[in-house]
Each structure stands twice: as C-alpha cells, then as structure tokens.
mmCIF file of C-alpha atoms in Angstrom:
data_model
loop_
_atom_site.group_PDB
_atom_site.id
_atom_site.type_symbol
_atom_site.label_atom_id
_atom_site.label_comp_id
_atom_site.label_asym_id
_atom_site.label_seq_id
_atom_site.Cartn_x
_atom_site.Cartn_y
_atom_site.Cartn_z
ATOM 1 C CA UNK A 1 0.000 0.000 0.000
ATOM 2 C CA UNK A 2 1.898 3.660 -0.792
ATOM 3 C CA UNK A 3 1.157 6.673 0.723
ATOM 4 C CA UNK A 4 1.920 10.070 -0.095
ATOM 5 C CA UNK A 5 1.546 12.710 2.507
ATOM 6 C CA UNK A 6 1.508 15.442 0.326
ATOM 7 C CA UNK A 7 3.708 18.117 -0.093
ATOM 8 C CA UNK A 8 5.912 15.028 1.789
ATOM 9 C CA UNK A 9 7.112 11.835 0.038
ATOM 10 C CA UNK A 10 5.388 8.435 -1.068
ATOM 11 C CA UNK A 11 5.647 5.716 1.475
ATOM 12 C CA UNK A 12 4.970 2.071 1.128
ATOM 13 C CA UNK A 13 3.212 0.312 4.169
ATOM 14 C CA UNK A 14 2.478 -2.920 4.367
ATOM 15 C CA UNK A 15 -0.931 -3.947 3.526
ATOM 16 C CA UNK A 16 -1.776 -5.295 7.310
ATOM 17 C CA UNK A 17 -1.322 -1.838 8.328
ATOM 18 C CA UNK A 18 -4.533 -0.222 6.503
ATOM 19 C CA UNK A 19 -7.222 -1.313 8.986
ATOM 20 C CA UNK A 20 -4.994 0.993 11.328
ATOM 21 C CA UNK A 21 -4.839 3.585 9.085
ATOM 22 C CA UNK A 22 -8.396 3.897 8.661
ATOM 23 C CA UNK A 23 -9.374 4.176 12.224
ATOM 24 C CA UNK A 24 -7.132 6.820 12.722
ATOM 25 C CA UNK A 25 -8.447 8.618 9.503
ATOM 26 C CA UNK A 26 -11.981 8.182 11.066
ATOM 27 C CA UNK A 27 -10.753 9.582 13.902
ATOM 28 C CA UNK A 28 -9.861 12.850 11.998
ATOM 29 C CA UNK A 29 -12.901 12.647 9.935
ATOM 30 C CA UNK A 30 -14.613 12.357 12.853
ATOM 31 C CA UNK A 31 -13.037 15.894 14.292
ATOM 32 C CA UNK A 32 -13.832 17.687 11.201
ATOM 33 C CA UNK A 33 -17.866 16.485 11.624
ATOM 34 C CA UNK A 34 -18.284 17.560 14.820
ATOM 35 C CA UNK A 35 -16.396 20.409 14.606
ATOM 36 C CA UNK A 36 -14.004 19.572 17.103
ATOM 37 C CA UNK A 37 -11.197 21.736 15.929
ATOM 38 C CA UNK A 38 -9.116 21.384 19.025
ATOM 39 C CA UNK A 39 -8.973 18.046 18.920
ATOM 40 C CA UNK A 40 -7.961 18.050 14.496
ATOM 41 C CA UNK A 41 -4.569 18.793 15.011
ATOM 42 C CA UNK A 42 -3.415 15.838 17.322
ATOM 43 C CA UNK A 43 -5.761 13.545 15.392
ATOM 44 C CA UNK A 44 -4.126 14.362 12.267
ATOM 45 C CA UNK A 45 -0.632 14.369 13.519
ATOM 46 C CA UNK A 46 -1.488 10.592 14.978
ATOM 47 C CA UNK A 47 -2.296 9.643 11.440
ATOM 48 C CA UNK A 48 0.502 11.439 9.744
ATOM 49 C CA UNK A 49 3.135 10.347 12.517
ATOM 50 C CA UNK A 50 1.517 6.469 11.903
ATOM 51 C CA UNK A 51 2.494 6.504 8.446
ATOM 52 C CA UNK A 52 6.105 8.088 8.964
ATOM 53 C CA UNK A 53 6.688 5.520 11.416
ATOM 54 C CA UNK A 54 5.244 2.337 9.776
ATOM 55 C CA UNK A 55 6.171 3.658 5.678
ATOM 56 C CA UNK A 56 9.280 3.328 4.104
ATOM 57 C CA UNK A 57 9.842 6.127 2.090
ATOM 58 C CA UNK A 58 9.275 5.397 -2.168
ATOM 59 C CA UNK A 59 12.520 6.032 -4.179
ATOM 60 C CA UNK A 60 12.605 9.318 -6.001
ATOM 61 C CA UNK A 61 12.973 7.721 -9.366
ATOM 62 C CA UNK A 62 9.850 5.395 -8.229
ATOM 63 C CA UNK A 63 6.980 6.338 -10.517
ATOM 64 C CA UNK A 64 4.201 4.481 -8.818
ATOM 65 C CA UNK A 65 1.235 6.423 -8.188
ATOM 66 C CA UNK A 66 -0.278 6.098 -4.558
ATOM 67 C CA UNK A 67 -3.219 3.904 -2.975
ATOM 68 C CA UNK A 68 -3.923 6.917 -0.633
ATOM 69 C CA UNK A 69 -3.006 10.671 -0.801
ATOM 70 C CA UNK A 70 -2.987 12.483 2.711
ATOM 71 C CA UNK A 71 -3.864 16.152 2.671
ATOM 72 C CA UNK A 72 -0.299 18.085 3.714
ATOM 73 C CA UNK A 73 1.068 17.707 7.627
ATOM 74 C CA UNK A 74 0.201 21.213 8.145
ATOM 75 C CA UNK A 75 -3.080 21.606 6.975
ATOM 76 C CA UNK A 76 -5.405 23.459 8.874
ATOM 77 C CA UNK A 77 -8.877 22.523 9.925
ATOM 78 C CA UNK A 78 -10.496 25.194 8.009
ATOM 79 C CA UNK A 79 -8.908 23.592 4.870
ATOM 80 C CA UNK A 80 -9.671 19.996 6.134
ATOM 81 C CA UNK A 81 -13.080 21.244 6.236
ATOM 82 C CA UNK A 82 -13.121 22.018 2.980
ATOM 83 C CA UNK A 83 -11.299 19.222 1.644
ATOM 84 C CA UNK A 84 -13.368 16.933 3.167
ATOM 85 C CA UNK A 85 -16.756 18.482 1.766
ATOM 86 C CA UNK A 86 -15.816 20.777 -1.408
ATOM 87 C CA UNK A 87 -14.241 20.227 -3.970
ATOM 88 C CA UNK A 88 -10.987 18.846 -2.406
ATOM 89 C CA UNK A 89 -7.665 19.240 -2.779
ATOM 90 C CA UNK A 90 -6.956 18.945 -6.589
ATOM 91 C CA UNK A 91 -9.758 20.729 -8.377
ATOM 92 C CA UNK A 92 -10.119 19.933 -12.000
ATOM 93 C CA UNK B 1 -10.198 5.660 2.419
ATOM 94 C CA UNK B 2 -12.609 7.448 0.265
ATOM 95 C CA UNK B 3 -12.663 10.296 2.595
ATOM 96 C CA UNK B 4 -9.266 11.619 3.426
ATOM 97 C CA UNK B 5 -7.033 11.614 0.585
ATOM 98 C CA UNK B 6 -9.011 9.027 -1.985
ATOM 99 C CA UNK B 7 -9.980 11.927 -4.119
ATOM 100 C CA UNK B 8 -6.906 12.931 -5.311
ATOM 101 C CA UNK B 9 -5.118 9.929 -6.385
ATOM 102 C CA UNK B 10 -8.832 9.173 -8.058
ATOM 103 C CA UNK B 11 -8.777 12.568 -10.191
ATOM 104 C CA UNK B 12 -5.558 12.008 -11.428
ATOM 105 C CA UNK B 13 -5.547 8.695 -12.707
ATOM 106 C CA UNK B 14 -9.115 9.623 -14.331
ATOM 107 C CA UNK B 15 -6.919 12.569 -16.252
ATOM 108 C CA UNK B 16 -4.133 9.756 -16.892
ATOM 109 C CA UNK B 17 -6.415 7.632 -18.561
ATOM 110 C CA UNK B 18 -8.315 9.806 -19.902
ATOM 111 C CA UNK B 19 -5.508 11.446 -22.192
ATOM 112 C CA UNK B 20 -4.162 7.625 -22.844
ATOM 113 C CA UNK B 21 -7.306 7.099 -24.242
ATOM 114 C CA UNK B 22 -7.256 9.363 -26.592
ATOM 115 C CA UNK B 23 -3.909 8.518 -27.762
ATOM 116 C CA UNK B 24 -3.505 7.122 -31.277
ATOM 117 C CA UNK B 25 0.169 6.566 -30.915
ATOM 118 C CA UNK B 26 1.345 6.209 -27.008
ATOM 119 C CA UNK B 27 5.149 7.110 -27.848
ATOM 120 C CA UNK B 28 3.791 10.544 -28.982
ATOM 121 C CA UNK B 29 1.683 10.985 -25.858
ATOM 122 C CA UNK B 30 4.685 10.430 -23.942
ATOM 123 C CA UNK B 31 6.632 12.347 -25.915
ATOM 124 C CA UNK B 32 4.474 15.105 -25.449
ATOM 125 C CA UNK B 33 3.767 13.652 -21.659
ATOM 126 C CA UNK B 34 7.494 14.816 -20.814
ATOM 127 C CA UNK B 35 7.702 18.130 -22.683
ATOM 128 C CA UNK B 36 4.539 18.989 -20.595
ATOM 129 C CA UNK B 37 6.178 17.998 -17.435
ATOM 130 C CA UNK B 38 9.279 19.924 -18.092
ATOM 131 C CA UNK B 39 7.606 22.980 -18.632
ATOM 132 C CA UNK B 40 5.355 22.573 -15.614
ATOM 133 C CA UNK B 41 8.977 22.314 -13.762
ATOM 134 C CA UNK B 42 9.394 25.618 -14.947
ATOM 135 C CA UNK B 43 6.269 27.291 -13.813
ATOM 136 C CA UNK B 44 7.470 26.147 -10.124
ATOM 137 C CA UNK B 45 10.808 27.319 -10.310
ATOM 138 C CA UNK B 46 8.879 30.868 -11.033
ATOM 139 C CA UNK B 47 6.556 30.249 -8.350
ATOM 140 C CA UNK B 48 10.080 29.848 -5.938
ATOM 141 C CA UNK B 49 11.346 33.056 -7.412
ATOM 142 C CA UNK B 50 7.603 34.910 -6.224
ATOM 143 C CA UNK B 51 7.949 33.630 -2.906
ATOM 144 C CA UNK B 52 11.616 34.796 -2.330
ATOM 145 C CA UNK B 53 10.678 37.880 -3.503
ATOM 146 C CA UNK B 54 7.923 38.410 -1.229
ATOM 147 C CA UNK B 55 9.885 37.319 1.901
ATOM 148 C CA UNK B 56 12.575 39.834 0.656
ATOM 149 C CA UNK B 57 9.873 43.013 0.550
ATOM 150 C CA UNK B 58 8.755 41.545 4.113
ATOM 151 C CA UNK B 59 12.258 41.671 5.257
ATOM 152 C CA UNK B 60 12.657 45.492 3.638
ATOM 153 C CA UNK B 61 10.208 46.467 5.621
ATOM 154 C CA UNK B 62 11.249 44.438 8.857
ATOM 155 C CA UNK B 63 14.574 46.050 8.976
ATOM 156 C CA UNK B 64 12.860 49.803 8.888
ATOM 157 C CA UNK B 65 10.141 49.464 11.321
ATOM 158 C CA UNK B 66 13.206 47.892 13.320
ATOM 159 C CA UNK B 67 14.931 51.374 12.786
ATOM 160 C CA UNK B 68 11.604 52.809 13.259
ATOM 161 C CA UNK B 69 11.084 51.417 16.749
ATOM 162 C CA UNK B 70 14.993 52.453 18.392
ATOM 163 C CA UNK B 71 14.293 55.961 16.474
ATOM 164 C CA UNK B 72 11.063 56.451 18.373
ATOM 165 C CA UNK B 73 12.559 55.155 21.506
ATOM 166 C CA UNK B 74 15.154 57.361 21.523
ATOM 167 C CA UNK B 75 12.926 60.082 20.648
ATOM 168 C CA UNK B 76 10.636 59.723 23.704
ATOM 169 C CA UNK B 77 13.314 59.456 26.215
ATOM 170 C CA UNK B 78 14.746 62.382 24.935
ATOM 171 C CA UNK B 79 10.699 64.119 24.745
ATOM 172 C CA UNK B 80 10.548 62.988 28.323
ATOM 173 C CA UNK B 81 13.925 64.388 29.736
ATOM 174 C CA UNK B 82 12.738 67.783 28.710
ATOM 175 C CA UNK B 83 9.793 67.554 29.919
ATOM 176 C CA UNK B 84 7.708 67.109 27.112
ATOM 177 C CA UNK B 85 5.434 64.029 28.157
ATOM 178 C CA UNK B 86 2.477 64.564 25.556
ATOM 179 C CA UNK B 87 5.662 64.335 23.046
ATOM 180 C CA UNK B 88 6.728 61.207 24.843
ATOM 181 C CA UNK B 89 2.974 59.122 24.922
ATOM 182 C CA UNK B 90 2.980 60.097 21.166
ATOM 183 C CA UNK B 91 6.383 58.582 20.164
ATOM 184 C CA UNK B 92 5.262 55.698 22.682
ATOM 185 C CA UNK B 93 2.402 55.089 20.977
ATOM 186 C CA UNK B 94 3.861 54.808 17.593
ATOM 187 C CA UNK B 95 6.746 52.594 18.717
ATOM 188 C CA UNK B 96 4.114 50.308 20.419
ATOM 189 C CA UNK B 97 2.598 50.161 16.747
ATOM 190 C CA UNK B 98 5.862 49.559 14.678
ATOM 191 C CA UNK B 99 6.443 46.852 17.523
ATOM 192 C CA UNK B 100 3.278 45.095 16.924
ATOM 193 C CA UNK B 101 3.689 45.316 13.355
ATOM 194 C CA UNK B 102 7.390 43.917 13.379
ATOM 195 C CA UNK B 103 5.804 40.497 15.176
ATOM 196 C CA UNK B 104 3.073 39.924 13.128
ATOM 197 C CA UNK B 105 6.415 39.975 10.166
ATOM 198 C CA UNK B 106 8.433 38.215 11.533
ATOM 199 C CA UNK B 107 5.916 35.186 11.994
ATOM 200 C CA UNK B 108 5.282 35.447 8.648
ATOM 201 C CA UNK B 109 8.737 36.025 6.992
ATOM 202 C CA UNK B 110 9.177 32.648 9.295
ATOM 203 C CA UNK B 111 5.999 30.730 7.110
ATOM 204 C CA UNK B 112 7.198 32.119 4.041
ATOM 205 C CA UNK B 113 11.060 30.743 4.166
ATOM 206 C CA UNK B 114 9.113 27.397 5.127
ATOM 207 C CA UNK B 115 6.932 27.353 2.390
ATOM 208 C CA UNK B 116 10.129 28.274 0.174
ATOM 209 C CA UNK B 117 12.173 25.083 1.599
ATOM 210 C CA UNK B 118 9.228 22.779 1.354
ATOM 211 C CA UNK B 119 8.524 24.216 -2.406
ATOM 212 C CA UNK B 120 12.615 23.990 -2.994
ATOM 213 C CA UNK B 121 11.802 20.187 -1.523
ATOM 214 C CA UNK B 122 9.244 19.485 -3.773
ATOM 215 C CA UNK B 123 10.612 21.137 -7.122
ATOM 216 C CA UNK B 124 13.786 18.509 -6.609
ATOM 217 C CA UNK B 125 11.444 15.293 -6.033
ATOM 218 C CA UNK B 126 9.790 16.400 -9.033
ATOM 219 C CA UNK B 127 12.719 16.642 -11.010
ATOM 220 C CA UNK B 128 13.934 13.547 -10.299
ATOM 221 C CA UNK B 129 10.522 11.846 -11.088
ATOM 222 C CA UNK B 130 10.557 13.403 -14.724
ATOM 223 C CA UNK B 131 14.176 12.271 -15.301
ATOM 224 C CA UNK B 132 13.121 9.315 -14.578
ATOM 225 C CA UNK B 133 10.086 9.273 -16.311
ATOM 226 C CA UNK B 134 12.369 10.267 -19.079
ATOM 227 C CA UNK B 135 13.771 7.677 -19.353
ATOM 228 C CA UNK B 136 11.611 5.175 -18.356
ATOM 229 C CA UNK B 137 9.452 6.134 -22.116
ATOM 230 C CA UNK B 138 12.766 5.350 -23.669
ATOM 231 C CA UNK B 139 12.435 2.346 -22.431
ATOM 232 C CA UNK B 140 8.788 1.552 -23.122
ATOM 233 C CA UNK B 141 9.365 3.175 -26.680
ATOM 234 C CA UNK B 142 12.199 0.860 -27.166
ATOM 235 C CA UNK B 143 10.233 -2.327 -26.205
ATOM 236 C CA UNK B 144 7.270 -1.304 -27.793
ATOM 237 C CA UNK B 145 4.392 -3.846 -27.748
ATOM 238 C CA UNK B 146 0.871 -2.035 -27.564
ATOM 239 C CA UNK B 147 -0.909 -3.621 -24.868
ATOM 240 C CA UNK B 148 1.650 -4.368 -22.498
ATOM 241 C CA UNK B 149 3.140 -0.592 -23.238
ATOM 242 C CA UNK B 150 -0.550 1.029 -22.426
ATOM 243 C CA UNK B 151 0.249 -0.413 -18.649
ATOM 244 C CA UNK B 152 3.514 0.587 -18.293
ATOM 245 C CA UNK B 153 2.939 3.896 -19.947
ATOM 246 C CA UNK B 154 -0.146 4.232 -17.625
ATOM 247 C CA UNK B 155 1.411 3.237 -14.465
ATOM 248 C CA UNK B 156 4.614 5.951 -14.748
ATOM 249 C CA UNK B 157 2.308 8.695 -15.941
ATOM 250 C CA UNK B 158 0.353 8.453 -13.106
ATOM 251 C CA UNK B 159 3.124 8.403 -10.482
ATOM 252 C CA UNK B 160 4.887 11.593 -12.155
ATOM 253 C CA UNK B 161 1.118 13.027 -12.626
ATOM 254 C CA UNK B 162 0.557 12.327 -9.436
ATOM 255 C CA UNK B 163 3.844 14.183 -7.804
ATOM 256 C CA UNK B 164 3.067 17.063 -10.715
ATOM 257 C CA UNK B 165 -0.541 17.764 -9.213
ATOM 258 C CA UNK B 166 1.248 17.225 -5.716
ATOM 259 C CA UNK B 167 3.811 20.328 -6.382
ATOM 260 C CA UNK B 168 0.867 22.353 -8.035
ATOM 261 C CA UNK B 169 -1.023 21.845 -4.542
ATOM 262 C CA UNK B 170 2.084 23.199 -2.655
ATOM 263 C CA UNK B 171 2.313 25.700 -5.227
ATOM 264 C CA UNK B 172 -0.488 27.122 -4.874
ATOM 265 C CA UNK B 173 -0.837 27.226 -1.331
ATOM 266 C CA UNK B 174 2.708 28.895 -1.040
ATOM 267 C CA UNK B 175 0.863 31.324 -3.774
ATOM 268 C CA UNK B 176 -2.397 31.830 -1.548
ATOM 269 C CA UNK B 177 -0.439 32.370 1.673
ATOM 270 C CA UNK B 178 2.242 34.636 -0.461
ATOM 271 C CA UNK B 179 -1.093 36.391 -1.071
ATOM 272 C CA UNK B 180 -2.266 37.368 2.474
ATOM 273 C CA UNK B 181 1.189 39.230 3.263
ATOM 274 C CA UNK B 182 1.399 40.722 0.244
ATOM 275 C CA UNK B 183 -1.820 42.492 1.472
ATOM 276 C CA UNK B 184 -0.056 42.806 4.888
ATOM 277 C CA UNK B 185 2.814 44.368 3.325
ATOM 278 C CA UNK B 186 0.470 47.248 1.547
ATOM 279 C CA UNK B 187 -0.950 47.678 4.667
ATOM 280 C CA UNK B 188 2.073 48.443 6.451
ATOM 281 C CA UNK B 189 3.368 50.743 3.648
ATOM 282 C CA UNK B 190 0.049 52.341 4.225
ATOM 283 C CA UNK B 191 0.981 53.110 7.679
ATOM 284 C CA UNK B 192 4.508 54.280 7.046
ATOM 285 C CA UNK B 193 3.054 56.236 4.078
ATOM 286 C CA UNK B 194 0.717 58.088 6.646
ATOM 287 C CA UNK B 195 4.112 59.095 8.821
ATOM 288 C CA UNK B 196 3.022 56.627 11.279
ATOM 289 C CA UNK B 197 6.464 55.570 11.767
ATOM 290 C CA UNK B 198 7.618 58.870 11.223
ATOM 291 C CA UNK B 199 9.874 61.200 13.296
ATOM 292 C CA UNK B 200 8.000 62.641 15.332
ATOM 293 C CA UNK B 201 9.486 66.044 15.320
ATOM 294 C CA UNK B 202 8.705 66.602 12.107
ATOM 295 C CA UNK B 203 4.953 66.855 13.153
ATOM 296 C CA UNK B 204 3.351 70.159 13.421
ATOM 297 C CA UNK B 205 1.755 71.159 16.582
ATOM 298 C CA UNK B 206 -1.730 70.164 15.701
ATOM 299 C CA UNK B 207 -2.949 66.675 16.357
ATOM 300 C CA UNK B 208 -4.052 64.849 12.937
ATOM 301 C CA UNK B 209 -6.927 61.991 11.685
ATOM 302 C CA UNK B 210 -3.898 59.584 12.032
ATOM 303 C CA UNK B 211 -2.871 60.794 15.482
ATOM 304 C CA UNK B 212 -6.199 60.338 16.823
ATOM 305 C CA UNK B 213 -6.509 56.706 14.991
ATOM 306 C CA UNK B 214 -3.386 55.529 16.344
ATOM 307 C CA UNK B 215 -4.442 56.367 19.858
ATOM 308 C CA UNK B 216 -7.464 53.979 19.598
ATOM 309 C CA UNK B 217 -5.289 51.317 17.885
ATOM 310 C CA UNK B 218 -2.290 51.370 20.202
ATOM 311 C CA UNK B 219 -3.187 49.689 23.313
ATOM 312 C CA UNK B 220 -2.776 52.228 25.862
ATOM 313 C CA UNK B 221 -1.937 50.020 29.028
ATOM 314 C CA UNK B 222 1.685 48.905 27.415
ATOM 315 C CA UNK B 223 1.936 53.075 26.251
ATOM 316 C CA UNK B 224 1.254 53.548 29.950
ATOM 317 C CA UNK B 225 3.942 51.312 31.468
ATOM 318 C CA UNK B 226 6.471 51.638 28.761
ATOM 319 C CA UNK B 227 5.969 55.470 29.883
ATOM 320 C CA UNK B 228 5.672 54.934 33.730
ATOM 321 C CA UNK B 229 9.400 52.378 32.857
ATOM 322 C CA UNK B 230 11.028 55.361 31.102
ATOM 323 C CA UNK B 231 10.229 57.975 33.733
ATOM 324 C CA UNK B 232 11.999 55.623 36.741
ATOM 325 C CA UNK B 233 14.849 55.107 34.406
ATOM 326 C CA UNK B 234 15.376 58.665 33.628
ATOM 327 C CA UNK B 235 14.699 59.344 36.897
ATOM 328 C CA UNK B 236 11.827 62.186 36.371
ATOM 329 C CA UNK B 237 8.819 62.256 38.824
ATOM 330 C CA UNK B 238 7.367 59.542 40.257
ATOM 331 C CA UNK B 239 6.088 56.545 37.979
ATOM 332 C CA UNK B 240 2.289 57.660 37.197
ATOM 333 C CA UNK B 241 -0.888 55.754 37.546
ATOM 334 C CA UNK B 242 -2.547 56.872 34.697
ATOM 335 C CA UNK B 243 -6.437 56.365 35.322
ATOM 336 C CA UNK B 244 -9.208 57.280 33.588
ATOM 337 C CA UNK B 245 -11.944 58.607 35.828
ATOM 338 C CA UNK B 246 -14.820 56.343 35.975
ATOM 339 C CA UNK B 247 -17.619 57.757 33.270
ATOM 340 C CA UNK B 248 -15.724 59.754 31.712
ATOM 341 C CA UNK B 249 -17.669 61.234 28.965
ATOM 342 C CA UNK B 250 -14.913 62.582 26.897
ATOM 343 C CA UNK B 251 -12.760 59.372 26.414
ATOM 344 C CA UNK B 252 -15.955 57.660 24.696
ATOM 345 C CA UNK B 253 -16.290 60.623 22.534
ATOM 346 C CA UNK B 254 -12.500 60.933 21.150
ATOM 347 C CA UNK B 255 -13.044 57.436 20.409
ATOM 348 C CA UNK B 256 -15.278 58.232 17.401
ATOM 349 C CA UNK B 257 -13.598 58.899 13.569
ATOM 350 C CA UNK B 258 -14.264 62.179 12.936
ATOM 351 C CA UNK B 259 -13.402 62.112 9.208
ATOM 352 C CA UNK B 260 -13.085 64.992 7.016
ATOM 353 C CA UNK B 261 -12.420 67.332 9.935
ATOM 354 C CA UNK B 262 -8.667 66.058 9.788
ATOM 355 C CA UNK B 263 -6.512 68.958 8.541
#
C-alpha cells in the first residue's frame, strides 16, 4: 500500500497496516464532523506520525502512483473542512 | 479511504487515462507527456522566485520598522527628559505600533522561508521523477508492444502526474499564503506612508486623523507602562498611575472617527 503525505514523500506500508490507518483517519474525519477543531490537530498528527513511522519512504525515481493521498502535515482545519466536503484538494 | 485523501489519487488517474485514451500513438503521448512535465517544472521554479521575492519586501520592511522602533525610543526618552510628556505618549504610541507590526512579520517572513524550503523540496522530487520518467518512455518506446506498453505507460504517468498535481497543490498554497502578506505588506506601507512611523518632530503642533486613529489602535496600558518604565529610568517624577476617571464622557467621545475634519 503507498502513501503520499503530500507536499511530503510516497511511502509504502504494508498492507496489514490499513485497517490501522483507517481508524485513525476516522478519527480525523470524525473531528472535522463535529467540529471539534481542538482536537484536528493531534488527530491528524497521529495519522501522519503512523504513516512516517510504519512507511518506508518510495525512491525518487519510483513512478508508482499512490493507494492513498494524505492532505499536507500542516493543513489546517479550516482547509480539512473544505477538503473533506468541497471540492478537495486537486480541483479539475 | 474514500474520505481523506481518496480523491486525489482518483482525479488524477481519471486525467491519466483519460488522455491515454485518446492517444492514437502512445510514444507521442509520452513524448508530449514529458515536454509537458518539463515545462510545468518551470512554472514552479517561477513560483520559488515569487515567494523569495515576497519574503525579501517583508524583510525590507522588517529592517525599517526595526529602525523605526529604536528611532522612536530614543525620541521619547529624549521628549521625556525635557519635559515634554504629551511628546513622549505620542512617540510611545507609535513605537508600540511599529512593535506590533514587526511580530506579526516576523511570523510570517518565518511561514514564508518554510513554504520556500518545502517548495525547494518538492521542485527537486519532481525533477527527479521526470528524469526518470524520461527515461523510463525510452524504455517503453524501445520495447514497444501495444498492450503491455498502455500499462507501463499508464502506471509511470500516473506516479509523475501524481507528484506534478502534488507540487501544483504546494504551489499554490505557497501562492495563496504569499497572497495574504502581500496584502499585509500594503498595509504596512500604508501606515509608514501616513508618517506613522515617522519622526516625530517633524509633526506640526496640531494633532491629525492619524494621530487620533493611532491612539485607539495602540493599546494604551503597554503606552502607559512603557511610559511609567522610562520615567523611573530617567529618573523624572514619580512613575504615574494613569487612570481614567470612571464615566468619563470625553474618552468615549475621542473614540469616534471624525473624518473629514482632519486637517
């Protein structure tokens, strides 16, 4: 399974590792609902930190595209907001 | 994963595919694939070059409203020491302004060199994926069988597409936050436009629309102490409690802009 955090790298995670990865995204998803925007930051750093830690980062020259693409480290929740009900990130 | 970062990776495959589907000859869409991706490389480099440029105008005007603030300073001591305290809360009150301005810059010269190293990051990753990409459609062209090609050619479009539409996010919000402060930076040339910065002994007697705004945007408590500090250091009078009488009438009053009847 790759990741890309954007803005980041690609990392490859092993496929066990996805039922992980979505309860933490729920978890975020789940901030952004209820408006919980104290709570977004840590959630999303959990999720973020989870695939540093378990990834191994893709080769530059590695021209796989990704299973998943994380919104950037940094994002704020007024952007996750939006990402998660506009348009998104990459707008045609 | 639909929800968090499915969307994406979705969109651009759909372009991927979408443009290999309309390709009559692959090798020429990948031709033209690369050339595309090599100007795009170019458009970020530019988008670098706007960000520098805006941190550089930021830090222009950091390094006069730092002049600014030891100008003032200096100023209201030397106000104070001759007696002139009205003189003194003025040049007080401005320096309290520059100061407030020269934070809010310097947290944001500190997000733009950030965005600049993340974008400097980015541009190199991309590079490298379009060399290799490069060469990987030399490969493909060399090798060509149709079917088996369409894969290959579909699989390394998509990762350099993907890490293309990646930099274009970070582009553009580099661009949008690039945005705000150049509107921050106007605003503070406003202000030193208006002599808010100014010296103040170039002021004529008369207090002005500006001098009267600037009283109800500095925050007079840190005026007050910074003025109360300076009088203990300089050794003039005893440090005063400056109060405001309980209703007051005339404080509410001064508090409304009273355009047109500036000069």
């Amino acid at each position: 399974m790759i990741v890309r955090i954007s803005g980041e790298d690609q990392y490859e995670l092993p496929d066990d590792d996805a039922g992980e990865l979505g309860e933490l995204e729920r978890t975020v998803i789940a901030t952004v609902d209820e408006g919980r925007d104290d709570d977004f930051p840590s959630a999303y750093a959990a999720l973020v930190d989870f695939v540093r830690g378990r990834g191994t980062p893709l080769g530059e020259d590695d021209l796989r595209g990704s299973d998943v693409i994380l919104p950037p480290s940094d994002i704020s929740f007024a952007e996750a907001g939006r990402e998660f009900t506009g348009e998104g990130l990459i707008p045609d | 994963m639909a929800g968090l970062g499915g969307r994406m990776s979705t969109v651009v495959k759909a372009k991927v595919s979408k443009l290999l589907d309309r390709a009559e000859d692959p090798a020429e869409t990948l031709d033209y694939s690369y050339q595309k991706q090599v100007e795009q490389l170019q458009n970020v480099k530019k988008g670098i070059a706007d960000v520098v440029t805006a941190k550089k105008r930021l830090q222009m005007q950091e390094s006069t409203l730092q002049q600014s603030v030891v100008k003032l300073d200096t100023q209201a001591r030397q106000a104070l020491a001759s007696g002139h305290e009205d003189l003194a809360r003025t040049a007080l009150e401005r320096k309290n302004v520059a100061q407030t301005e020269l934070q809010s810059l310097d947290t944001q010269v500190a997000e733009l060199e950030e965005q600049q190293q993340k974008l400097t990051d980015s541009e190199q990753k991309l590079r490298a994926k379009i060399e290799s990409f490069r060469t990987k459609k030399e490969v493909i062209k060399a090798q060509y069988s149709a079917a088996e090609a369409q894969v290959r050619i579909s699989e390394a479009a998509t990762g350099v597409g993907e890490q293309m539409a990646d930099v274009g996010l970070a582009m553009q919000r580099a661009v949008d936050k690039t945005e705000n402060m150049r509107a921050r930076a106007d605003a503070v040339q406003e202000l030193e436009a208006a002599g808010t910065f100014d010296d103040i002994t170039a002021l004529g007697s008369g207090e002005d629309d500006i001098d009267r705004q600037l009283k109800q945007l500095s925050s007079q408590p840190a005026v007050d102490e910074d003025l109360a500090k300076m009088k203990s250091e300089l050794g003039v009078g005893a440090p005063e409690a400056a109060q405001i009488p309980a209703g007051e009438q005339s404080g509410e009053a001064a508090a409304q802009p009273d355009a047109g009847a500036g000069s």
